[in-house]
Amino acid sequence: MKGDRPIVCLTAYDFPSGQWADAAGVDLILVGDSLGNVVQGQSTTIPVTVEEMAYHTRIVARAVRQALLVTDMPFGSFQSGVNAAVENAVTLMKGGAEAVKLEGPYADEIRAMCKAGIPVMGHVGMTPQSYHQFGGFKVQGREVEEGERVLDEARQIADAGAFAIVLELIPIDLARFITDTLDIPTIGIGAGPHCDGQIQVLHDVLGLSEGMFRHAKRYIEGRELLGKAIEEYAEDVRAARFPTREHGF
Ligand code: KIV
C-alpha cells in the first residue's frame, strides 16, 4: 500500500474494540503492548508478558474479519536471542496474530522470524519499552546524530525483511526522509503527516485515556460520556427508577 493511500491503523485489546475497529474499515489492527498502560493501568509497557499478549490476541482475533491483525512482542520476549524471539512470535501467531511487531533494530531476530514465515513490523523512534533508557517519553532524533541513528535503525529493520515500520515521536522532517528512503510503508504516531499511514491508541481516539498527548486527537469524550451513563444508572437504581416492571418477567 506504500504511496497508494494513507494506511489506517488502530490498537484494539478485546472483542468489542476489535469489532469496532474492523467494522470501521481500519486496515491494520494492533494488539499493542500499550495495553499495559490503558487496560492494566501500569505506568509503562515493561511488565506486559507474552501470555497476556497471547490472551488479548485470541479475543481480538475472534472479532476481526478484514483488517490485518498484528500483535506486539512484549519487553523481554525477543531481546535474549533469535530462538526465544521465534518461539515467542510463534506463540502469538498461534493465538491468532497474522504478524508481529517488535521495537528496535533486532535485525537477526527479524530475519529469523521472516524465515519462519512470520511477517514482522518494525518500530523505531520513541520505543516505549526503552522508556528508562530514554529517561521518559521524549521525542527522538531532534539532534543530527540521533536522527542518523533512527534512520540507520529503520534501514536495518527494512533490510532484515520487515513489511512495515512504526515511526514514533520523531520530528516531521526526519519521518518524511525515512518515508522517502525506505521501500516499505512507514506508519507514524507523533511523526507528522508525511508517513504512509498513521497509528493511534484506541483509548486516545475514544477519549478514554486520562491524560492527553499532543500527537493524539480525541474523536469523542469517552471518559465523560461513559462516566455520566454509569452515574445515571446508579441514580436510577438508588431512586428506584430502574428496574421497572417492563424489565422484569
Ligand atoms: O503498543 C502500542 O500501542 C504501539 C503503538 C502505539 C504503535 O506500539
Tab-separated table of C-alpha atoms and ligand atoms in Angstrom:
chain	number	residue	atom	x	y	z
A	1	MET	CA	0.000	0.000	0.000
A	2	LYS	CA	3.023	2.350	0.010
A	3	GLY	CA	2.222	5.527	-1.880
A	4	ASP	CA	-1.301	4.254	-2.529
A	5	ARG	CA	-3.474	5.932	0.107
A	6	PRO	CA	-2.797	6.579	3.802
A	7	ILE	CA	-2.884	3.324	5.766
A	8	VAL	CA	-5.215	3.441	8.780
A	9	CYS	CA	-4.014	1.586	11.869
A	10	LEU	CA	-5.503	1.447	15.369
A	11	THR	CA	-4.946	-0.596	18.502
A	12	ALA	CA	-7.568	-2.937	19.959
A	13	TYR	CA	-7.396	-5.069	23.065
A	14	ASP	CA	-10.611	-7.075	23.343
A	15	PHE	CA	-13.576	-8.461	21.376
A	16	PRO	CA	-15.732	-5.293	21.207
A	17	SER	CA	-12.874	-2.956	20.328
A	18	GLY	CA	-11.734	-5.430	17.665
A	19	GLN	CA	-15.260	-5.383	16.214
A	20	TRP	CA	-15.475	-1.558	16.263
A	21	ALA	CA	-12.131	-1.109	14.509
A	22	ASP	CA	-12.776	-3.835	11.953
A	23	ALA	CA	-16.308	-2.628	11.147
A	24	ALA	CA	-14.967	0.926	10.709
A	25	GLY	CA	-12.674	-0.361	7.953
A	26	VAL	CA	-9.336	0.098	9.750
A	27	ASP	CA	-6.601	-1.516	7.598
A	28	LEU	CA	-4.381	-2.813	10.402
A	29	ILE	CA	-5.365	-3.602	13.987
A	30	LEU	CA	-2.540	-3.781	16.503
A	31	VAL	CA	-2.888	-5.638	19.775
A	32	GLY	CA	-0.427	-3.204	21.296
A	33	ASP	CA	1.546	-3.755	24.474
A	34	SER	CA	0.159	-0.293	25.286
A	35	LEU	CA	-2.492	-2.466	26.937
A	36	GLY	CA	-0.093	-2.333	29.878
A	37	ASN	CA	-0.980	1.367	30.182
A	38	VAL	CA	-4.572	1.649	29.017
A	39	VAL	CA	-6.013	-1.716	30.109
A	40	GLN	CA	-3.836	-2.765	33.059
A	41	GLY	CA	-3.210	0.707	34.487
A	42	GLN	CA	0.579	0.344	34.600
A	43	SER	CA	2.895	3.299	34.059
A	44	THR	CA	4.980	1.576	31.350
A	45	THR	CA	4.622	-1.366	28.949
A	46	ILE	CA	7.587	-3.136	30.519
A	47	PRO	CA	5.675	-5.577	32.793
A	48	VAL	CA	3.485	-6.957	29.967
A	49	THR	CA	4.060	-10.681	29.280
A	50	VAL	CA	3.808	-12.953	26.227
A	51	GLU	CA	0.932	-14.841	27.891
A	52	GLU	CA	-1.018	-11.587	28.326
A	53	MET	CA	-0.372	-10.587	24.702
A	54	ALA	CA	-1.477	-14.056	23.534
A	55	TYR	CA	-4.689	-13.798	25.591
A	56	HIS	CA	-5.595	-10.369	24.172
A	57	THR	CA	-4.688	-11.555	20.660
A	58	ARG	CA	-7.069	-14.518	20.977
A	59	ILE	CA	-10.015	-12.347	21.988
A	60	VAL	CA	-9.361	-9.632	19.374
A	61	ALA	CA	-8.850	-12.281	16.661
A	62	ARG	CA	-12.404	-13.550	17.247
A	63	ALA	CA	-13.703	-10.143	16.173
A	64	VAL	CA	-11.503	-9.295	13.202
A	65	ARG	CA	-12.797	-10.173	9.732
A	66	GLN	CA	-10.937	-7.940	7.269
A	67	ALA	CA	-8.110	-5.977	8.932
A	68	LEU	CA	-4.559	-7.284	9.223
A	69	LEU	CA	-4.073	-8.350	12.844
A	70	VAL	CA	-0.635	-7.554	14.275
A	71	THR	CA	0.483	-8.295	17.843
A	72	ASP	CA	3.249	-6.564	19.765
A	73	MET	CA	6.099	-8.660	21.114
A	74	PRO	CA	6.412	-7.507	24.738
A	75	PHE	CA	9.586	-6.480	26.522
A	76	GLY	CA	11.837	-9.464	27.202
A	77	SER	CA	10.295	-11.695	24.555
A	78	PHE	CA	12.875	-11.111	21.803
A	79	GLN	CA	15.905	-9.377	23.349
A	80	SER	CA	17.641	-12.533	24.580
A	81	GLY	CA	18.224	-14.057	21.156
A	82	VAL	CA	16.888	-15.451	17.936
A	83	ASN	CA	15.464	-18.710	19.348
A	84	ALA	CA	13.443	-17.029	22.092
A	85	ALA	CA	12.236	-14.421	19.622
A	86	VAL	CA	10.962	-17.013	17.130
A	87	GLU	CA	9.403	-19.173	19.873
A	88	ASN	CA	7.525	-16.233	21.374
A	89	ALA	CA	6.416	-14.977	17.965
A	90	VAL	CA	5.104	-18.481	17.213
A	91	THR	CA	3.038	-18.366	20.449
A	92	LEU	CA	1.467	-15.072	19.349
A	93	MET	CA	0.783	-16.371	15.827
A	94	LYS	CA	-0.890	-19.475	17.294
A	95	GLY	CA	-3.098	-17.067	19.270
A	96	GLY	CA	-4.376	-15.561	16.022
A	97	ALA	CA	-1.881	-12.837	15.103
A	98	GLU	CA	-1.151	-12.545	11.394
A	99	ALA	CA	2.084	-10.648	12.005
A	100	VAL	CA	4.135	-9.409	14.970
A	101	LYS	CA	5.695	-6.057	15.785
A	102	LEU	CA	8.874	-5.533	17.752
A	103	GLU	CA	10.711	-2.447	18.958
A	104	GLY	CA	14.275	-1.639	17.970
A	105	PRO	CA	16.938	-2.771	15.474
A	106	TYR	CA	16.780	-6.533	16.081
A	107	ALA	CA	17.789	-7.452	12.531
A	108	ASP	CA	18.851	-11.069	13.239
A	109	GLU	CA	15.630	-11.763	15.104
A	110	ILE	CA	13.534	-10.181	12.323
A	111	ARG	CA	15.369	-12.253	9.696
A	112	ALA	CA	14.803	-15.463	11.674
A	113	MET	CA	11.085	-14.714	12.110
A	114	CYS	CA	10.663	-13.938	8.402
A	115	LYS	CA	12.440	-17.215	7.621
A	116	ALA	CA	9.943	-18.980	9.886
A	117	GLY	CA	7.065	-17.497	7.858
A	118	ILE	CA	6.170	-14.762	10.349
A	119	PRO	CA	5.594	-11.289	8.885
A	120	VAL	CA	7.296	-8.639	11.033
A	121	MET	CA	6.640	-4.957	11.575
A	122	GLY	CA	9.448	-2.791	12.964
A	123	HIS	CA	9.244	0.157	15.370
A	124	VAL	CA	11.795	2.967	15.862
A	125	GLY	CA	11.983	6.402	17.471
A	126	MET	CA	10.469	6.633	20.934
A	127	THR	CA	10.096	2.921	21.583
A	128	PRO	CA	8.196	2.729	24.895
A	129	GLN	CA	9.929	-0.466	26.061
A	130	SER	CA	13.141	1.630	26.263
A	131	TYR	CA	11.404	4.209	28.485
A	132	HIS	CA	14.082	4.055	31.182
A	133	GLN	CA	16.954	4.251	28.703
A	134	PHE	CA	15.396	7.355	27.099
A	135	GLY	CA	14.570	8.848	30.515
A	136	GLY	CA	10.870	9.237	29.702
A	137	PHE	CA	8.591	9.746	26.702
A	138	LYS	CA	10.846	12.055	24.710
A	139	VAL	CA	10.929	12.954	21.026
A	140	GLN	CA	13.837	11.042	19.425
A	141	GLY	CA	16.008	12.281	16.584
A	142	ARG	CA	15.951	16.034	17.202
A	143	GLU	CA	19.756	16.202	17.021
A	144	VAL	CA	21.551	15.244	13.786
A	145	GLU	CA	23.402	12.313	15.356
A	146	GLU	CA	20.231	10.961	16.961
A	147	GLY	CA	18.339	11.373	13.689
A	148	GLU	CA	21.041	9.406	11.886
A	149	ARG	CA	20.726	6.653	14.487
A	150	VAL	CA	16.950	6.431	13.982
A	151	LEU	CA	17.406	6.371	10.175
A	152	ASP	CA	20.101	3.695	10.426
A	153	GLU	CA	17.874	1.537	12.667
A	154	ALA	CA	14.965	1.918	10.248
A	155	ARG	CA	17.218	0.827	7.359
A	156	GLN	CA	18.474	-2.220	9.293
A	157	ILE	CA	14.896	-3.248	10.065
A	158	ALA	CA	13.753	-2.825	6.460
A	159	ASP	CA	16.804	-4.708	5.131
A	160	ALA	CA	16.082	-7.555	7.549
A	161	GLY	CA	12.718	-8.100	5.867
A	162	ALA	CA	10.116	-6.157	7.875
A	163	PHE	CA	6.986	-5.407	5.824
A	164	ALA	CA	6.314	-2.027	7.504
A	165	ILE	CA	7.723	0.129	10.279
A	166	VAL	CA	6.244	2.330	13.011
A	167	LEU	CA	7.913	5.725	13.481
A	168	GLU	CA	7.042	7.025	16.943
A	169	LEU	CA	7.663	10.536	18.290
A	170	ILE	CA	10.241	11.726	15.784
A	171	PRO	CA	10.448	15.111	14.026
A	172	ILE	CA	8.248	15.586	10.951
A	173	ASP	CA	11.169	16.127	8.543
A	174	LEU	CA	13.011	13.034	9.746
A	175	ALA	CA	9.839	10.946	9.316
A	176	ARG	CA	9.425	12.330	5.807
A	177	PHE	CA	13.045	11.494	4.965
A	178	ILE	CA	12.729	7.934	6.291
A	179	THR	CA	9.435	7.509	4.392
A	180	ASP	CA	11.079	8.667	1.145
A	181	THR	CA	14.147	6.498	1.758
A	182	LEU	CA	12.551	3.143	2.612
A	183	ASP	CA	10.706	0.850	0.212
A	184	ILE	CA	8.380	-0.369	2.979
A	185	PRO	CA	5.446	1.660	4.382
A	186	THR	CA	6.074	3.876	7.390
A	187	ILE	CA	3.307	4.136	9.988
A	188	GLY	CA	3.550	7.258	12.113
A	189	ILE	CA	2.470	8.139	15.623
A	190	GLY	CA	3.646	11.575	16.631
A	191	ALA	CA	5.744	11.620	13.444
A	192	GLY	CA	3.765	14.083	11.343
A	193	PRO	CA	1.646	13.866	8.208
A	194	HIS	CA	4.165	12.514	5.674
A	195	CYS	CA	4.216	8.859	6.732
A	196	ASP	CA	2.497	6.205	4.592
A	197	GLY	CA	-0.011	5.563	7.370
A	198	GLN	CA	-0.945	6.514	10.922
A	199	ILE	CA	-1.500	4.531	14.089
A	200	GLN	CA	-3.222	5.671	17.264
A	201	VAL	CA	-4.040	4.107	20.608
A	202	LEU	CA	-7.769	3.282	20.766
A	203	HIS	CA	-8.220	4.848	24.210
A	204	ASP	CA	-6.771	8.176	22.990
A	205	VAL	CA	-9.068	8.285	19.937
A	206	LEU	CA	-12.107	7.464	22.084
A	207	GLY	CA	-11.190	9.946	24.823
A	208	LEU	CA	-10.848	7.181	27.401
A	209	SER	CA	-7.245	7.947	28.391
A	210	GLU	CA	-6.655	10.037	31.487
A	211	GLY	CA	-4.101	12.417	30.012
A	212	MET	CA	-3.828	13.752	26.510
A	213	PHE	CA	-0.781	13.577	24.240
A	214	ARG	CA	-0.058	16.341	21.744
A	215	HIS	CA	0.205	13.732	18.989
A	216	ALA	CA	-3.244	12.286	19.669
A	217	LYS	CA	-6.740	13.500	18.777
A	218	ARG	CA	-9.933	12.746	20.684
A	219	TYR	CA	-12.938	11.951	18.485
A	220	ILE	CA	-15.332	11.534	21.404
A	221	GLU	CA	-15.236	12.469	25.099
A	222	GLY	CA	-15.480	8.797	26.061
A	223	ARG	CA	-14.475	9.124	29.714
A	224	GLU	CA	-17.053	11.825	30.363
A	225	LEU	CA	-19.866	10.152	28.415
A	226	LEU	CA	-19.325	6.706	29.914
A	227	GLY	CA	-18.931	8.180	33.405
A	228	LYS	CA	-22.245	10.055	33.023
A	229	ALA	CA	-24.044	6.913	31.806
A	230	ILE	CA	-22.843	4.963	34.846
A	231	GLU	CA	-23.837	7.822	37.183
A	232	GLU	CA	-27.324	7.842	35.642
A	233	TYR	CA	-27.621	4.090	36.120
A	234	ALA	CA	-26.559	4.441	39.778
A	235	GLU	CA	-29.045	7.289	40.333
A	236	ASP	CA	-31.858	5.265	38.727
A	237	VAL	CA	-31.204	2.275	40.981
A	238	ARG	CA	-30.973	4.452	44.104
A	239	ALA	CA	-34.167	6.297	43.200
A	240	ALA	CA	-35.936	3.008	42.362
A	241	ARG	CA	-36.437	4.144	38.736
A	242	PHE	CA	-34.669	1.005	37.457
A	243	PRO	CA	-35.674	-1.740	37.047
A	244	THR	CA	-39.362	-1.151	36.329
A	245	ARG	CA	-41.973	-3.834	35.655
A	246	GLU	CA	-41.065	-3.787	31.951
A	247	HIS	CA	-37.529	-5.002	32.726
A	248	GLY	CA	-38.928	-7.973	34.672
A	249	PHE	CA	-40.518	-11.298	33.846
B	1	KIV	O1	1.700	-0.596	21.866
B	1	KIV	C1	1.227	0.192	21.046
B	1	KIV	O2	0.057	0.589	21.116
B	1	KIV	C2	2.098	0.670	19.972
B	1	KIV	C3	1.592	1.736	19.082
B	1	KIV	C4	1.380	2.997	19.796
B	1	KIV	C5	2.456	1.913	17.899
B	1	KIV	O3	3.191	0.188	19.845
